[in-house]
Short mmCIF file of C-alpha atoms in Angstrom, two decimals:
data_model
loop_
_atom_site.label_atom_id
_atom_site.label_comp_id
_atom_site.label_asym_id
_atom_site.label_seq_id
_atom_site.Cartn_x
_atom_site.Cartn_y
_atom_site.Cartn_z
CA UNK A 1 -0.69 17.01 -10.57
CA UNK A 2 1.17 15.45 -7.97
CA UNK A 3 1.74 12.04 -6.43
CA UNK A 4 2.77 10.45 -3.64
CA UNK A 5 4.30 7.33 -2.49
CA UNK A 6 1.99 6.02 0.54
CA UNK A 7 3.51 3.85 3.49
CA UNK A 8 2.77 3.05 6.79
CA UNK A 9 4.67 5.74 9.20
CA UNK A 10 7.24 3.30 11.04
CA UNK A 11 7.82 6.63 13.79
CA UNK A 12 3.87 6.79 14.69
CA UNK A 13 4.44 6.83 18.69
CA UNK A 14 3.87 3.39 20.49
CA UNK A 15 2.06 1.90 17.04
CA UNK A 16 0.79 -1.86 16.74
CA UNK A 17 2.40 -3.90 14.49
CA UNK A 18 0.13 -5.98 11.85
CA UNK A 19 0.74 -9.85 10.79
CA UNK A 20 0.27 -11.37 8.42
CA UNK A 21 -3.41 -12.10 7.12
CA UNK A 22 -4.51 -15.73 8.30
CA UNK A 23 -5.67 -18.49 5.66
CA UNK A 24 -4.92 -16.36 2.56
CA UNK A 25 -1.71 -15.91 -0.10
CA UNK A 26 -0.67 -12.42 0.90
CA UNK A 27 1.27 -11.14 -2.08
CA UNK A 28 -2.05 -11.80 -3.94
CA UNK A 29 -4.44 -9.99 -1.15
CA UNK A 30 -2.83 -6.53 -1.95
CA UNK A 31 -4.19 -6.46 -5.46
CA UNK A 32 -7.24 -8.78 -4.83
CA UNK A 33 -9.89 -9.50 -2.22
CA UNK A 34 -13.17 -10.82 -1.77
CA UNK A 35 -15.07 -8.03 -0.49
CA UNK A 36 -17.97 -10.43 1.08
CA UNK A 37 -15.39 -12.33 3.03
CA UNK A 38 -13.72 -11.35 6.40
CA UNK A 39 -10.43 -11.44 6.86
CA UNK A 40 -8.18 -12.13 10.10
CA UNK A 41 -5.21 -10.46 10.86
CA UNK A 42 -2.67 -11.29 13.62
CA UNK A 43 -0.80 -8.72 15.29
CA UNK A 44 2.76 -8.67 15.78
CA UNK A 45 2.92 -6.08 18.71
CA UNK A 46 0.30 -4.55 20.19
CA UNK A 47 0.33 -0.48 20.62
CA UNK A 48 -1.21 2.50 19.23
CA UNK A 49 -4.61 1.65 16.83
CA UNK A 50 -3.80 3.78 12.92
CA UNK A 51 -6.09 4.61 10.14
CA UNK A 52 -3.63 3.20 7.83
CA UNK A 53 -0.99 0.36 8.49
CA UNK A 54 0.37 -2.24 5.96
CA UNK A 55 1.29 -5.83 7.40
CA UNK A 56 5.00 -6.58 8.35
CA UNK A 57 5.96 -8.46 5.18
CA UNK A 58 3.98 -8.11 2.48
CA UNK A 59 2.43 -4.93 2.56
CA UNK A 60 -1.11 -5.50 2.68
CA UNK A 61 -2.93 -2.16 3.39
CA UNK A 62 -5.64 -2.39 6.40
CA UNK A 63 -7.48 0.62 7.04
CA UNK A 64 -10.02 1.57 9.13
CA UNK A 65 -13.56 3.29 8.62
CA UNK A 66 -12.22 6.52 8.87
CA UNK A 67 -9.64 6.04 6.08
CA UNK A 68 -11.93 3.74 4.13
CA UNK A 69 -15.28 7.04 4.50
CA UNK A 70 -12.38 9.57 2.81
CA UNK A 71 -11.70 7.84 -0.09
CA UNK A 72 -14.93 6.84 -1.00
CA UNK A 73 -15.35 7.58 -4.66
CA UNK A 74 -12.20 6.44 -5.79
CA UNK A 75 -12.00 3.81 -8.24
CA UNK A 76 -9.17 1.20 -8.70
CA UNK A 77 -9.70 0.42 -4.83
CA UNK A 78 -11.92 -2.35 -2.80
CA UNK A 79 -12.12 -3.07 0.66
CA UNK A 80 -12.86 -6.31 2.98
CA UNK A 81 -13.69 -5.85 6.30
CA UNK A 82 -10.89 -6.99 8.50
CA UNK A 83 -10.76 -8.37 11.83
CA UNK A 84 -8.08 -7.50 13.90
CA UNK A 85 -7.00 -10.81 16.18
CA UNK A 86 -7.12 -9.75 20.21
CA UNK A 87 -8.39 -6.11 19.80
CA UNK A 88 -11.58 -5.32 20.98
CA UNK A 89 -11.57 -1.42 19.97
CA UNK A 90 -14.84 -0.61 18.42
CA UNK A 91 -13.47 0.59 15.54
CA UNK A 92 -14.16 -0.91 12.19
CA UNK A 93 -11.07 -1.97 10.09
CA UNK A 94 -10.56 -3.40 6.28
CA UNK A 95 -8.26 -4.93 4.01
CA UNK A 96 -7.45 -2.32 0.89
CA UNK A 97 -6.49 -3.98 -2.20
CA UNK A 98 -5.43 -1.77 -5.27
CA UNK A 99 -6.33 -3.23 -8.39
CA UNK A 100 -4.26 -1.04 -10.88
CA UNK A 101 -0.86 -1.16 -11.85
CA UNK A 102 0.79 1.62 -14.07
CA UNK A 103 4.00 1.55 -16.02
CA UNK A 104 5.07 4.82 -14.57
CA UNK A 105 8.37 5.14 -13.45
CA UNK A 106 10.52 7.98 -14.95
CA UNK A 107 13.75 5.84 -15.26
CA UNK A 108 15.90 9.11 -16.58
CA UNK A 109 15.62 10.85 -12.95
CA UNK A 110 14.68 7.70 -10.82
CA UNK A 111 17.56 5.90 -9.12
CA UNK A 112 16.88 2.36 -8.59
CA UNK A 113 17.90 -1.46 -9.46
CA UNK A 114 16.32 -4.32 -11.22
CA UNK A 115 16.49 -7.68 -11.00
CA UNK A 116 18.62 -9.08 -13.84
CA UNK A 117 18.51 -12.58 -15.31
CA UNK A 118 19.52 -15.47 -13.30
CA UNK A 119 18.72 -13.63 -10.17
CA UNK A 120 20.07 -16.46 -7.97
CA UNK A 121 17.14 -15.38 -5.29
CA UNK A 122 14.02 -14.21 -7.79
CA UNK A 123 15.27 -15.25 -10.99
CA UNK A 124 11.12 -15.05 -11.19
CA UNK A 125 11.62 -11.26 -11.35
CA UNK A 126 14.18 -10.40 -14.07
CA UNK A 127 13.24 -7.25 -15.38
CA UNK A 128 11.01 -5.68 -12.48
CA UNK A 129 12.01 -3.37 -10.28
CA UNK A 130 14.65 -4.48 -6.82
CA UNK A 131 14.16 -1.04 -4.91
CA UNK A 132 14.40 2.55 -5.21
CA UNK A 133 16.42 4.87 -3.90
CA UNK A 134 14.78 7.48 -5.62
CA UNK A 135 11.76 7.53 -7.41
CA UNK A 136 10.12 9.91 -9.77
CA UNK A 137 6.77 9.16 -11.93
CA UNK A 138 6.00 10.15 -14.77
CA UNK A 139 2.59 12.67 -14.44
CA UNK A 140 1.64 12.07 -17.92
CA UNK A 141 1.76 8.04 -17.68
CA UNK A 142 -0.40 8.68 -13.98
CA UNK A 143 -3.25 11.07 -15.60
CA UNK A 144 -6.60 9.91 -14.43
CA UNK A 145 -5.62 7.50 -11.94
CA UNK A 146 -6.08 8.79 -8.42
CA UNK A 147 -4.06 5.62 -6.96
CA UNK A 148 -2.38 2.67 -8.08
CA UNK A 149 0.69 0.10 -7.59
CA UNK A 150 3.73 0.67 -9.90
CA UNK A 151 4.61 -1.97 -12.09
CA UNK A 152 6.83 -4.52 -11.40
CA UNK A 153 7.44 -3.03 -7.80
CA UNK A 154 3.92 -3.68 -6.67
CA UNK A 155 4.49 -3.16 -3.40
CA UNK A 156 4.47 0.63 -3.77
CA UNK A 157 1.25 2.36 -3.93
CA UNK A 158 0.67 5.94 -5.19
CA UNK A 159 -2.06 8.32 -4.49
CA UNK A 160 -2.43 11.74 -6.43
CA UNK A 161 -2.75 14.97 -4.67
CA UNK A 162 -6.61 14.51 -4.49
CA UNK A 163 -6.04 11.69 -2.21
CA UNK A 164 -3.59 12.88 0.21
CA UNK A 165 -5.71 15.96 0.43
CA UNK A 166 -8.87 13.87 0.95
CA UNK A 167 -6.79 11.62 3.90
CA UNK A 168 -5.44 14.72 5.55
CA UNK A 169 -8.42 16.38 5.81
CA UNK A 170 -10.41 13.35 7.28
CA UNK A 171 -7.79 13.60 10.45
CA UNK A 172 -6.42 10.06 8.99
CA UNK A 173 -2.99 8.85 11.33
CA UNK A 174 -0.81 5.97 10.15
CA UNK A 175 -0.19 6.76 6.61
CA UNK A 176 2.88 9.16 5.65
CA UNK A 177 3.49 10.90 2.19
CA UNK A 178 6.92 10.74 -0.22
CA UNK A 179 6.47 12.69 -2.91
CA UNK A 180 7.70 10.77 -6.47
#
């Protein structure tokens, strides 16, 4: 099986721009929610509406109906609707948290850096992941799952195949594919 790194396409032509969420701690709203609550979120700059976008900073996923509808099914996900501020569209948007993190990473092929001790930014972090510049999974270690966050580098999110199959076919726009 395959899997994919998602992200918000930065090139979508004349795309809005998400804010942060208002009232919440946004590193913690990517992994959880409360899924009877509704959720503001500002907007940066205005454009183009997308089935998948992930705010300016911290990376929390909104989605809309469309995107929500094709991955129904899938565990390790839950949604909270989401209202965007100024935007009167008629379309229905959420907030997507992903609840599971796997220790995936195939550090033999992968090329990346950690944070070391005394990090004199996130000395918080030692150990986890700083970035990528390439990234490889391990298959085995990502058997079952359909998507998840990689441990310690939360930010990313991986789908399998499944799921970018399921998104494409739905006629989802926002969301573009790296395969790790």
């Amino acid at each position: 099986m395959s899997y994919y790194e998602i992200t918000d396409d930065v090139n979508f032509p004349n795309r809005w721009y998400l804010g942060d969420i208002a009232y919440v701690n946004n590193w913690e709203l990517a992994h959880h929610l409360d899924p009877e609550r509704e959720y503001e979120v500002e907007v940066c700059r205005n454009g183009s509406e997308m089935d998948y976008t992930s705010n300016e900073v911290y990376g929390v996923s909104v989605v809309s109906k469309r995107f929500k509808e094709a991955i129904s099914g899938i565990s390790n996900v839950s949604f909270a609707k989401a209202n965007i501020a100024g935007i009167n569209s008629g379309n229905e948007y959420y907030i997507m948290a992903v609840t599971k993190e796997l220790e995936c990473i195939d550090e033999e092929v992968s090329e990346f850096q950690k944070f070391e001790v005394n990090d004199p930014v996130r000395p918080d972090k030692a150990g986890d992941y700083r970035g990528f510049f390439k990234m490889v999974v391990n298959p085995e270690k990502c058997a079952g799952f359909n998507i998840f966050r990689v441990k310690g580098f939360s930010i990313a999110i991986i789908v399998s195949e499944k799921v970018k199959k399921m998104l494409e076919s739905a006629g989802t726009s926002g969301a573009k594919f790296k395969r790790v």
